[in-house]
CSV table of C-alpha atoms and ligand atoms in Angstrom, one decimal:
chain,number,residue,atom,x,y,z
A,1,ARG,CA,-5.8,26.0,-51.5
A,2,ALA,CA,-2.9,28.9,-51.1
A,3,SER,CA,-2.2,28.6,-55.0
A,4,GLN,CA,-5.7,28.7,-55.9
A,5,ALA,CA,-6.7,31.2,-53.7
A,6,ALA,CA,-3.9,33.3,-55.6
A,7,GLN,CA,-4.2,32.3,-58.9
A,8,ALA,CA,-8.1,33.2,-58.6
A,9,ARG,CA,-6.3,37.0,-58.5
A,10,GLY,CA,-4.0,37.2,-61.0
A,11,TRP,CA,-1.2,36.9,-58.3
A,12,HIS,CA,1.9,34.1,-58.3
A,13,LEU,CA,2.8,32.2,-55.4
A,14,TYR,CA,6.2,30.6,-54.2
A,15,LEU,CA,6.8,27.7,-52.0
A,16,VAL,CA,10.7,29.5,-51.0
A,17,GLY,CA,13.6,28.4,-48.7
A,18,GLY,CA,14.4,25.9,-46.3
A,19,ALA,CA,11.3,24.1,-47.7
A,20,VAL,CA,12.6,23.7,-51.1
A,21,ARG,CA,16.2,23.0,-50.3
A,22,ASP,CA,14.7,20.3,-47.9
A,23,LEU,CA,12.1,18.8,-50.7
A,24,LEU,CA,15.4,18.7,-53.0
A,25,LEU,CA,17.2,16.8,-50.1
A,26,GLU,CA,14.6,14.8,-49.4
A,27,ASN,CA,16.1,11.6,-51.2
A,28,ASP,CA,19.5,12.7,-49.2
A,29,PRO,CA,20.4,10.6,-45.8
A,30,SER,CA,22.1,13.2,-43.8
A,31,ASN,CA,18.2,15.3,-44.4
A,32,GLN,CA,15.0,14.1,-42.3
A,33,LEU,CA,12.4,16.2,-44.1
A,34,MET,CA,10.7,18.0,-41.7
A,35,LEU,CA,8.0,20.4,-42.9
A,36,HIS,CA,7.2,22.2,-39.9
A,37,ASP,CA,8.1,26.0,-40.8
A,38,ILE,CA,7.0,26.7,-44.7
A,39,ASP,CA,8.0,29.9,-46.4
A,40,LEU,CA,5.4,31.1,-49.6
A,41,VAL,CA,6.0,34.3,-51.0
A,42,VAL,CA,3.0,36.0,-53.1
A,43,ASP,CA,3.5,38.5,-55.7
A,44,GLY,CA,0.4,40.5,-55.7
A,45,PHE,CA,1.7,43.2,-58.4
A,46,HIS,CA,0.7,46.1,-56.1
A,47,GLN,CA,-2.4,45.0,-56.5
A,48,SER,CA,-3.2,45.8,-52.9
A,49,ALA,CA,-0.3,47.7,-51.8
A,50,ASP,CA,-2.1,49.1,-48.2
A,51,VAL,CA,-2.7,45.5,-47.0
A,52,GLY,CA,0.5,43.9,-48.8
A,53,ALA,CA,-0.7,40.9,-51.0
A,54,GLY,CA,0.9,37.9,-48.6
A,55,VAL,CA,-1.8,39.3,-45.5
A,56,GLU,CA,-4.6,39.3,-48.2
A,57,LEU,CA,-3.7,35.5,-48.7
A,58,ALA,CA,-3.3,34.5,-45.6
A,59,ARG,CA,-6.9,36.7,-44.3
A,60,GLU,CA,-9.0,34.2,-46.9
A,61,LEU,CA,-7.3,31.0,-46.2
A,62,GLN,CA,-7.8,31.6,-42.1
A,63,GLN,CA,-11.2,31.7,-43.3
A,64,ILE,CA,-10.8,28.5,-44.4
A,65,TYR,CA,-8.9,26.7,-42.4
A,66,GLN,CA,-10.6,28.1,-38.8
A,67,ASN,CA,-8.1,25.8,-36.5
A,68,SER,CA,-5.5,28.2,-37.9
A,69,ARG,CA,-4.1,31.3,-35.8
A,70,LEU,CA,-3.3,34.3,-38.1
A,71,GLU,CA,-0.3,36.8,-36.5
A,72,ILE,CA,-0.1,40.0,-39.3
A,73,HIS,CA,3.6,41.4,-39.0
A,74,GLY,CA,2.2,44.9,-41.0
A,75,ALA,CA,5.7,46.3,-41.2
A,76,PHE,CA,7.5,44.2,-43.1
A,77,GLN,CA,3.9,42.9,-45.1
A,78,THR,CA,4.1,39.4,-43.9
A,79,ALA,CA,1.3,36.9,-42.3
A,80,ALA,CA,1.3,33.6,-40.7
A,81,LEU,CA,-0.6,31.2,-40.0
A,82,LEU,CA,0.0,28.5,-37.3
A,83,TRP,CA,-1.5,25.4,-36.4
A,84,HIS,CA,-0.6,24.3,-33.2
A,85,LYS,CA,-0.9,21.0,-31.8
A,86,ASP,CA,-3.8,20.0,-33.8
A,87,PRO,CA,-3.7,16.3,-34.2
A,88,GLU,CA,-3.0,15.8,-38.0
A,89,LEU,CA,-0.6,18.7,-38.3
A,90,ASP,CA,1.3,18.7,-34.6
A,91,CYS,CA,2.4,22.1,-35.4
A,92,LEU,CA,2.9,23.9,-39.0
A,93,TRP,CA,4.1,27.0,-39.2
A,94,VAL,CA,3.4,28.9,-42.7
A,95,ASP,CA,4.5,32.1,-43.3
A,96,ILE,CA,3.2,34.4,-46.3
A,97,ALA,CA,5.2,37.7,-47.7
A,98,THR,CA,4.7,39.9,-50.3
A,99,ALA,CA,7.2,39.5,-52.5
A,100,ARG,CA,9.6,42.8,-52.2
A,101,THR,CA,8.2,45.0,-55.2
A,102,GLU,CA,10.0,48.3,-54.5
A,103,PHE,CA,12.6,47.6,-57.9
A,104,TYR,CA,9.7,47.3,-60.5
A,105,PRO,CA,10.5,49.1,-63.2
A,106,TYR,CA,6.8,49.1,-63.7
A,107,PRO,CA,3.8,47.6,-62.5
A,108,ALA,CA,2.9,44.9,-64.7
A,109,ALA,CA,2.8,41.3,-65.7
A,110,ASN,CA,5.4,41.7,-67.9
A,111,PRO,CA,7.1,38.2,-67.6
A,112,GLU,CA,10.5,39.9,-67.1
A,113,VAL,CA,9.0,42.0,-64.2
A,114,GLU,CA,7.7,39.1,-62.9
A,115,ALA,CA,10.2,37.1,-62.8
A,116,SER,CA,12.1,40.0,-61.4
A,117,SER,CA,10.3,40.3,-58.4
A,118,ILE,CA,10.7,37.2,-57.0
A,119,ARG,CA,14.3,37.1,-58.2
A,120,GLN,CA,14.5,40.1,-55.9
A,121,ASP,CA,12.7,37.9,-53.1
A,122,LEU,CA,15.2,35.3,-53.6
A,123,TYR,CA,18.3,37.6,-54.3
A,124,ARG,CA,17.9,39.1,-50.6
A,125,ARG,CA,18.6,35.9,-48.8
A,126,ASP,CA,21.7,34.5,-47.0
A,127,PHE,CA,22.7,31.3,-49.4
A,128,THR,CA,21.9,29.8,-52.7
A,129,ILE,CA,20.6,26.3,-51.7
A,130,ASN,CA,18.0,28.7,-49.6
A,131,ALA,CA,17.3,30.9,-52.8
A,132,MET,CA,15.3,28.6,-54.3
A,133,ALA,CA,11.7,29.2,-55.3
A,134,LEU,CA,8.8,26.3,-56.4
A,135,ARG,CA,6.2,28.0,-58.4
A,136,LEU,CA,2.8,27.0,-57.0
A,137,THR,CA,0.4,28.9,-59.3
A,138,SER,CA,0.0,28.6,-63.0
A,139,PRO,CA,1.2,28.5,-65.9
A,140,HIS,CA,4.5,27.0,-64.8
A,141,GLY,CA,3.2,25.3,-61.7
A,142,GLY,CA,5.7,23.0,-60.4
A,143,GLU,CA,8.6,25.0,-62.1
A,144,LEU,CA,11.5,25.3,-60.0
A,145,LEU,CA,13.3,28.7,-60.0
A,146,ASP,CA,16.8,28.8,-59.1
A,147,PHE,CA,18.4,31.9,-60.4
A,148,PHE,CA,22.0,31.6,-58.1
A,149,GLY,CA,23.3,27.8,-58.9
A,150,GLY,CA,21.4,26.4,-55.4
A,151,LEU,CA,20.8,22.9,-57.1
A,152,ILE,CA,24.5,22.9,-58.1
A,153,ASP,CA,25.6,23.8,-54.5
A,154,LEU,CA,23.2,21.2,-53.2
A,155,ARG,CA,24.5,18.6,-55.4
A,156,SER,CA,28.6,19.9,-54.5
A,157,ARG,CA,27.8,19.4,-51.1
A,158,LYS,CA,28.4,23.0,-50.6
A,159,ILE,CA,27.5,26.4,-48.3
A,160,ARG,CA,27.7,29.4,-51.0
A,161,VAL,CA,26.4,33.2,-50.0
A,162,LEU,CA,25.1,35.1,-52.0
A,163,HIS,CA,26.6,38.4,-51.5
A,164,PRO,CA,29.8,39.6,-49.8
A,165,ASN,CA,28.3,41.6,-48.0
A,166,SER,CA,25.6,39.3,-46.5
A,167,PHE,CA,27.8,38.4,-43.3
A,168,ILE,CA,28.4,41.9,-42.3
A,169,GLU,CA,24.8,42.9,-42.6
A,170,ASP,CA,23.6,40.1,-40.8
A,171,PRO,CA,26.7,38.3,-38.7
A,172,THR,CA,24.0,36.0,-37.6
A,173,ARG,CA,24.1,34.1,-41.3
A,174,ILE,CA,27.9,33.0,-40.1
A,175,TYR,CA,26.1,30.7,-37.3
A,176,ARG,CA,23.3,29.5,-40.2
A,177,GLY,CA,26.1,28.7,-42.3
A,178,VAL,CA,27.8,26.5,-39.8
A,179,ARG,CA,24.3,25.4,-38.9
A,180,PHE,CA,23.5,23.8,-42.3
A,181,ALA,CA,27.2,22.8,-43.1
A,182,ILE,CA,27.7,20.7,-40.4
A,183,ARG,CA,23.7,19.6,-40.4
A,184,PHE,CA,24.0,18.7,-44.0
A,185,GLY,CA,27.8,17.3,-44.5
A,186,PHE,CA,28.6,20.2,-46.5
A,187,ALA,CA,31.2,22.1,-47.0
A,188,ILE,CA,31.5,26.2,-46.8
A,189,GLU,CA,33.2,27.5,-50.1
A,190,GLN,CA,36.0,29.2,-50.1
A,191,ARG,CA,34.8,32.7,-51.4
A,192,THR,CA,32.1,32.2,-48.4
A,193,ALA,CA,34.7,31.1,-45.9
A,194,GLU,CA,36.2,34.6,-47.4
A,195,TYR,CA,33.8,37.0,-46.6
A,196,ILE,CA,33.3,35.2,-43.1
A,197,HIS,CA,36.6,36.1,-41.8
A,198,TYR,CA,36.4,39.6,-43.9
A,199,ALA,CA,33.1,40.3,-41.9
A,200,ILE,CA,34.3,38.9,-38.2
A,201,ASN,CA,37.4,41.1,-38.9
A,202,SER,CA,36.1,44.0,-39.4
A,203,GLY,CA,34.7,43.6,-36.0
A,204,VAL,CA,31.1,44.7,-37.2
A,205,TYR,CA,29.7,42.9,-34.7
A,206,ASP,CA,32.0,43.9,-31.9
A,207,ARG,CA,31.7,47.3,-32.7
A,208,THR,CA,27.8,47.4,-32.3
A,209,VAL,CA,27.8,45.8,-28.6
A,210,GLN,CA,31.0,47.6,-27.5
A,211,GLU,CA,29.3,50.6,-28.4
A,212,ASN,CA,26.0,49.7,-27.0
A,213,ILE,CA,23.5,50.7,-29.8
A,214,LYS,CA,20.5,48.4,-29.2
A,215,THR,CA,20.4,46.0,-31.6
A,216,PRO,CA,17.8,43.6,-29.8
A,217,ALA,CA,16.6,42.4,-32.9
A,218,LEU,CA,20.3,41.2,-33.8
A,219,HIS,CA,20.3,39.3,-30.5
A,220,THR,CA,17.1,38.2,-30.9
A,221,ARG,CA,18.6,36.1,-33.9
A,222,LEU,CA,21.9,35.5,-32.6
A,223,LYS,CA,19.8,33.8,-29.7
A,224,ALA,CA,17.8,31.8,-31.7
A,225,GLU,CA,20.5,30.3,-33.8
A,226,LEU,CA,22.7,29.5,-30.4
A,227,LYS,CA,19.5,27.4,-29.2
A,228,LEU,CA,19.1,25.6,-32.3
A,229,ILE,CA,23.0,25.0,-32.4
A,230,LEU,CA,22.9,23.9,-29.1
A,231,GLN,CA,20.0,21.0,-28.5
A,232,ALA,CA,21.2,19.7,-32.0
A,233,PRO,CA,22.7,16.6,-31.9
A,234,TYR,CA,25.6,17.9,-34.1
A,235,TRP,CA,25.8,20.8,-31.6
A,236,GLN,CA,30.0,19.5,-30.6
A,237,SER,CA,31.1,19.8,-34.6
A,238,ALA,CA,29.0,22.8,-34.9
A,239,LEU,CA,30.4,24.7,-32.4
A,240,LYS,CA,33.9,23.7,-33.2
A,241,LEU,CA,33.8,25.5,-36.8
A,242,LEU,CA,32.5,28.4,-35.4
A,243,ASP,CA,35.3,28.6,-33.3
A,244,GLN,CA,37.8,28.0,-36.3
A,245,LEU,CA,35.7,30.8,-38.2
A,246,GLY,CA,36.8,32.9,-35.3
A,247,ALA,CA,32.7,33.5,-34.9
A,248,LEU,CA,32.0,33.1,-31.2
A,249,GLN,CA,33.5,36.7,-31.0
A,250,CYS,CA,29.6,37.5,-32.4
A,251,ILE,CA,28.8,36.0,-28.5
A,252,HIS,CA,32.2,38.2,-27.3
A,253,TYR,CA,34.9,39.3,-28.5
A,254,THR,CA,37.3,37.3,-25.4
A,255,CYS,CA,35.1,34.3,-26.6
A,256,ASN,CA,36.8,30.9,-28.1
A,257,LEU,CA,36.9,27.2,-27.6
A,258,ASN,CA,39.5,27.2,-25.4
A,259,TYR,CA,40.6,23.4,-24.0
A,260,GLY,CA,38.8,24.1,-20.5
A,261,ILE,CA,36.1,24.7,-22.0
A,262,LEU,CA,35.7,21.6,-24.0
A,263,ARG,CA,36.5,20.1,-21.3
A,264,GLU,CA,33.5,21.2,-18.9
A,265,LEU,CA,31.2,21.2,-22.1
A,266,VAL,CA,32.0,17.3,-22.5
A,267,LEU,CA,31.8,16.7,-18.6
A,268,LEU,CA,28.2,18.1,-18.5
A,269,GLU,CA,27.5,15.1,-20.9
A,270,LYS,CA,28.7,12.6,-19.1
A,271,LEU,CA,27.1,14.2,-16.0
A,272,LEU,CA,23.8,14.4,-17.7
A,273,LYS,CA,23.7,10.7,-18.8
A,274,ILE,CA,24.7,9.9,-14.9
A,275,GLN,CA,21.9,11.9,-13.6
A,276,ASP,CA,19.0,10.8,-16.6
A,277,ARG,CA,20.0,7.3,-15.0
A,278,PHE,CA,20.2,7.4,-11.3
A,279,TRP,CA,18.5,10.3,-9.9
A,280,GLN,CA,16.1,13.8,-10.3
A,281,PRO,CA,17.6,16.2,-8.8
A,282,ALA,CA,14.9,18.2,-6.8
A,283,GLN,CA,14.9,21.2,-9.2
A,284,GLN,CA,14.7,20.6,-12.6
A,285,LEU,CA,17.3,21.4,-14.4
A,286,PRO,CA,17.4,24.0,-17.1
A,287,PRO,CA,17.3,23.0,-21.0
A,288,THR,CA,21.0,21.6,-21.9
A,289,TRP,CA,21.5,24.1,-24.8
A,290,LEU,CA,21.1,26.4,-22.1
A,291,ILE,CA,23.5,25.1,-19.7
A,292,ARG,CA,26.0,24.7,-22.8
A,293,LEU,CA,25.3,28.3,-23.4
A,294,GLU,CA,26.4,29.2,-19.8
A,295,ILE,CA,29.4,27.3,-20.3
A,296,LEU,CA,30.4,29.1,-22.7
A,297,ILE,CA,29.3,32.4,-21.4
A,298,SER,CA,30.9,31.6,-18.1
A,299,SER,CA,34.4,30.9,-19.6
A,300,LEU,CA,34.7,35.1,-19.8
A,301,GLU,CA,35.7,37.0,-17.8
A,302,PRO,CA,33.7,37.8,-14.4
A,303,GLU,CA,32.8,41.3,-15.4
A,304,TYR,CA,31.6,40.5,-19.1
A,305,ARG,CA,29.1,37.3,-18.1
A,306,SER,CA,25.9,39.1,-17.1
A,307,LYS,CA,26.3,41.8,-19.5
A,308,VAL,CA,26.7,38.9,-22.2
A,309,ALA,CA,23.6,37.3,-20.9
A,310,GLU,CA,21.5,40.4,-20.8
A,311,ASN,CA,22.8,40.8,-24.4
A,312,LEU,CA,21.7,38.0,-25.9
A,313,GLN,CA,18.3,38.1,-24.0
A,314,LEU,CA,18.7,34.8,-21.4
A,315,SER,CA,16.0,34.7,-18.9
A,316,GLU,CA,16.6,37.1,-15.2
A,317,THR,CA,17.4,33.6,-13.6
A,318,SER,CA,20.3,32.9,-16.1
A,319,VAL,CA,21.7,36.3,-15.8
A,320,ASN,CA,21.4,36.0,-12.5
A,321,ARG,CA,23.1,32.8,-12.4
A,322,LEU,CA,25.4,34.1,-13.9
A,323,LYS,CA,26.4,37.4,-12.0
A,324,LYS,CA,26.4,35.3,-9.3
A,325,LEU,CA,28.7,32.5,-10.2
A,326,GLU,CA,32.1,33.6,-9.0
A,327,ALA,CA,31.7,34.0,-5.6
A,328,ALA,CA,29.5,30.8,-5.7
A,329,GLN,CA,32.1,29.6,-7.2
A,330,VAL,CA,34.1,30.8,-4.1
A,331,GLU,CA,31.9,29.9,-1.3
A,332,ILE,CA,32.0,26.4,-2.4
A,333,ASN,CA,35.0,25.5,-2.8
A,334,ARG,CA,36.2,27.2,0.1
A,335,GLU,CA,33.8,25.4,2.4
A,336,LEU,CA,33.0,22.2,0.8
A,337,ALA,CA,37.2,21.7,0.8
A,338,THR,CA,37.5,20.0,4.0
A,339,CYS,CA,34.0,19.2,5.0
A,340,GLU,CA,32.5,15.7,4.9
A,341,LEU,CA,29.4,16.5,7.6
A,342,ALA,CA,26.2,15.5,5.3
A,343,SER,CA,24.4,18.7,7.1
A,344,VAL,CA,27.0,21.0,6.4
A,345,ILE,CA,27.3,20.2,2.8
A,346,PHE,CA,23.3,20.1,2.4
A,347,ASN,CA,22.5,23.6,4.1
A,348,LEU,CA,25.5,25.3,2.1
A,349,LEU,CA,24.2,23.8,-1.6
A,350,GLN,CA,20.6,23.8,-0.5
A,351,LYS,CA,21.2,28.1,-1.3
A,352,TYR,CA,21.9,27.1,-4.9
A,353,ASP,CA,19.5,26.7,-8.3
A,354,SER,CA,20.3,23.3,-9.8
A,355,GLY,CA,21.2,25.7,-12.8
A,356,THR,CA,24.5,27.0,-10.7
A,357,LEU,CA,25.5,23.3,-9.4
A,358,MET,CA,25.8,21.8,-12.7
A,359,LEU,CA,28.0,24.6,-13.7
A,360,MET,CA,30.0,24.0,-10.4
A,361,ALA,CA,29.8,20.4,-11.1
A,362,VAL,CA,31.4,20.7,-14.3
A,363,LYS,CA,34.0,23.7,-13.5
A,364,SER,CA,35.2,22.2,-9.7
A,365,SER,CA,37.7,19.4,-8.7
A,366,ARG,CA,36.6,15.7,-8.7
A,367,GLU,CA,36.5,16.1,-5.0
A,368,ILE,CA,33.6,18.6,-4.7
A,369,ARG,CA,32.2,17.1,-7.6
A,370,ARG,CA,31.4,14.5,-5.4
A,371,LYS,CA,30.2,16.4,-2.8
A,372,ILE,CA,28.1,17.9,-5.3
A,373,TRP,CA,26.6,14.8,-6.5
A,374,TYR,CA,26.5,13.3,-2.7
A,375,TYR,CA,24.0,16.3,-2.1
A,376,TRP,CA,21.8,15.5,-5.2
A,377,ARG,CA,21.6,11.7,-5.0
A,378,ASP,CA,21.6,11.4,-1.2
A,379,LEU,CA,20.7,14.2,0.9
A,380,VAL,CA,18.0,16.8,-1.6
A,381,HIS,CA,15.6,14.5,-0.8
A,382,VAL,CA,15.7,13.8,3.2
A,383,GLN,CA,13.0,14.9,5.0
A,384,PRO,CA,12.4,15.3,8.7
A,385,LEU,CA,11.6,12.4,10.2
A,386,LEU,CA,8.3,14.3,12.1
A,387,LYS,CA,5.8,16.6,10.6
A,388,GLY,CA,4.3,19.6,11.9
A,389,ASP,CA,1.3,17.4,13.3
A,390,ASP,CA,3.5,15.0,15.1
A,391,LEU,CA,4.7,18.2,16.7
A,392,LYS,CA,1.4,19.3,18.1
A,393,LYS,CA,0.5,15.4,18.9
A,394,MET,CA,3.7,15.8,21.3
A,395,GLY,CA,1.7,19.3,22.9
A,396,TYR,CA,3.9,21.9,21.1
A,397,LYS,CA,2.6,24.9,20.5
A,398,PRO,CA,2.7,26.0,16.6
A,399,GLY,CA,4.8,28.9,15.9
A,400,PRO,CA,8.7,30.0,15.1
A,401,ILE,CA,9.9,27.0,17.4
A,402,PHE,CA,8.3,24.2,15.0
A,403,LYS,CA,11.1,25.4,11.9
A,404,GLN,CA,13.5,25.3,14.7
A,405,ILE,CA,12.8,22.0,15.7
A,406,LEU,CA,12.3,20.3,12.2
A,407,ASP,CA,15.5,22.0,11.1
A,408,HIS,CA,17.7,20.5,14.2
A,409,LEU,CA,15.6,16.9,13.2
A,410,LEU,CA,16.7,17.0,9.4
A,411,ILE,CA,20.3,17.9,10.4
A,412,ALA,CA,20.4,14.9,12.7
A,413,THR,CA,18.5,12.7,9.7
A,414,LEU,CA,21.0,13.6,7.6
A,415,ASP,CA,24.3,13.1,9.8
A,416,GLY,CA,22.7,9.6,10.7
A,417,LYS,CA,22.4,10.2,14.2
A,418,ILE,CA,18.4,9.1,13.8
A,419,LYS,CA,16.7,6.7,11.2
A,420,THR,CA,13.5,5.8,12.6
A,421,ARG,CA,10.3,8.5,14.3
A,422,THR,CA,10.7,6.5,17.0
A,423,GLN,CA,14.3,8.0,17.3
A,424,ALA,CA,13.3,11.2,16.2
A,425,ILE,CA,10.5,11.4,19.1
A,426,GLU,CA,13.1,9.8,22.0
A,427,LEU,CA,15.6,12.8,20.5
A,428,LEU,CA,12.9,15.9,21.3
A,429,THR,CA,11.9,13.7,24.9
B,1,CTP,N1,16.9,33.6,-44.1
B,1,CTP,C1,18.0,34.6,-44.9
B,1,CTP,N2,18.7,35.1,-44.1
B,1,CTP,C2,18.6,34.7,-42.2
B,1,CTP,C3,17.3,33.6,-41.9
B,1,CTP,C4,16.6,34.1,-43.1
B,1,CTP,O1,17.8,34.7,-45.7
B,1,CTP,N3,19.4,35.3,-41.1
B,1,CTP,C5,16.1,33.7,-45.6
B,1,CTP,C6,16.6,31.9,-45.9
B,1,CTP,O2,16.2,32.4,-47.0
B,1,CTP,C7,15.7,30.6,-45.5
B,1,CTP,C8,14.3,32.1,-45.0
B,1,CTP,O3,14.4,33.1,-44.9
B,1,CTP,O4,16.0,29.8,-46.3
B,1,CTP,C9,13.6,31.1,-44.0
B,1,CTP,O5,14.6,30.8,-43.1
B,1,CTP,P1,14.3,29.7,-41.7
B,1,CTP,O6,13.3,29.5,-42.0
B,1,CTP,O7,14.9,30.4,-40.7
B,1,CTP,O8,15.2,28.7,-42.4
B,1,CTP,P2,15.1,27.3,-43.2
B,1,CTP,O9,16.0,27.8,-44.2
B,1,CTP,O10,13.8,27.5,-43.6
B,1,CTP,O11,16.1,26.5,-42.2
B,1,CTP,P3,15.0,25.7,-41.1
B,1,CTP,O12,15.4,24.2,-41.9
B,1,CTP,O13,16.6,25.6,-40.3
B,1,CTP,O14,14.3,25.9,-40.7
């Protein structure tokens, strides 16, 4: 329908980016075809300069597909149609951008101009394998436009950047390159690796952070890339490759993957597996990708942690967790080192959220880890053996005393002094 609508206006429509790459990789076992995110580019030849051909086309499609939601990003002349939780389509996101026409020497349906418009659009992209287009309108519908050798690179399994300044303009492309390399089992082509080193050594990313220039868009993209990498099954290899390339410096100039962090990350995997099999913490854990990221950030000196988390636009909870982690570590290590009493362990650890406790578990000694475990498995769900109603029946008047009594009963229960309601009533009488 999109190509019919474009065709009716005399426009050209192309499928571009990752969807073309994934279609071409369809028979490759390393790729699972997932067309959840489709990028279209429409070339409207200046005919709707105010609105943008992409926006106009998206509006028409939304009229046809009324179960979709339309989002318009005016400044970039792009629109998106979103089908959310549609029973048949699950979740489908179609971006419709207007081909950049500013480099046109003159507006016309001249084939040269026509080719230069989509070529220009593809040239501003990241890697050759992502810079191919499939023409969806006639004439030549179904034709693959591959100006930069994307197909050859797909076949020879190479990640090749399109232009030398690409990583300087957008350092998150380093993360994208690594993600594609590991996901598809491709190699980062030698020149591309050199450009990555050059961008990192030039400290371009670092400077923007240090000088506190506001770069929220860059950080939003970096966070999105980190999330994609850290939640993928191949996160470990991707992280190692990022480290080899020195690209973890994009998080902070002191960030690298030393043995200690690797150990903590591996330990986290073990703990999550055990936790999954044997018990549920009372409070839900943060998503795994976020715990991994917080482990990385918590490997930095304490004074950098919350700033890095803020830059990455992590939630307030995450920022606070990282801000208070050092103090928590000191307190937990000091208090738990010599203590075995369940009620003391309970009272200390209940002050902390599950994310902090998980970070503590991977960072502490085996002995402390065992106590955190004990708390999670055996203590966290323990309730006082009596309730407020029981106390009323026993003649107590509701008030602050209730809390004191119930706390007292909880401590006695945790420490194994009472085990039944009868014993609880006896203790109070
Ligand atoms: N792109 C780019 N530079 C970026 C991000 C995106 O050039 N920093 C371009 C690439 O051509 C990419 C397209 O925009 O193919 C769409 O980006 P996106 O949807 O984020 O990625 P995909 O390539 O579709 O990959 P994925 O399979 O991970 O969604």
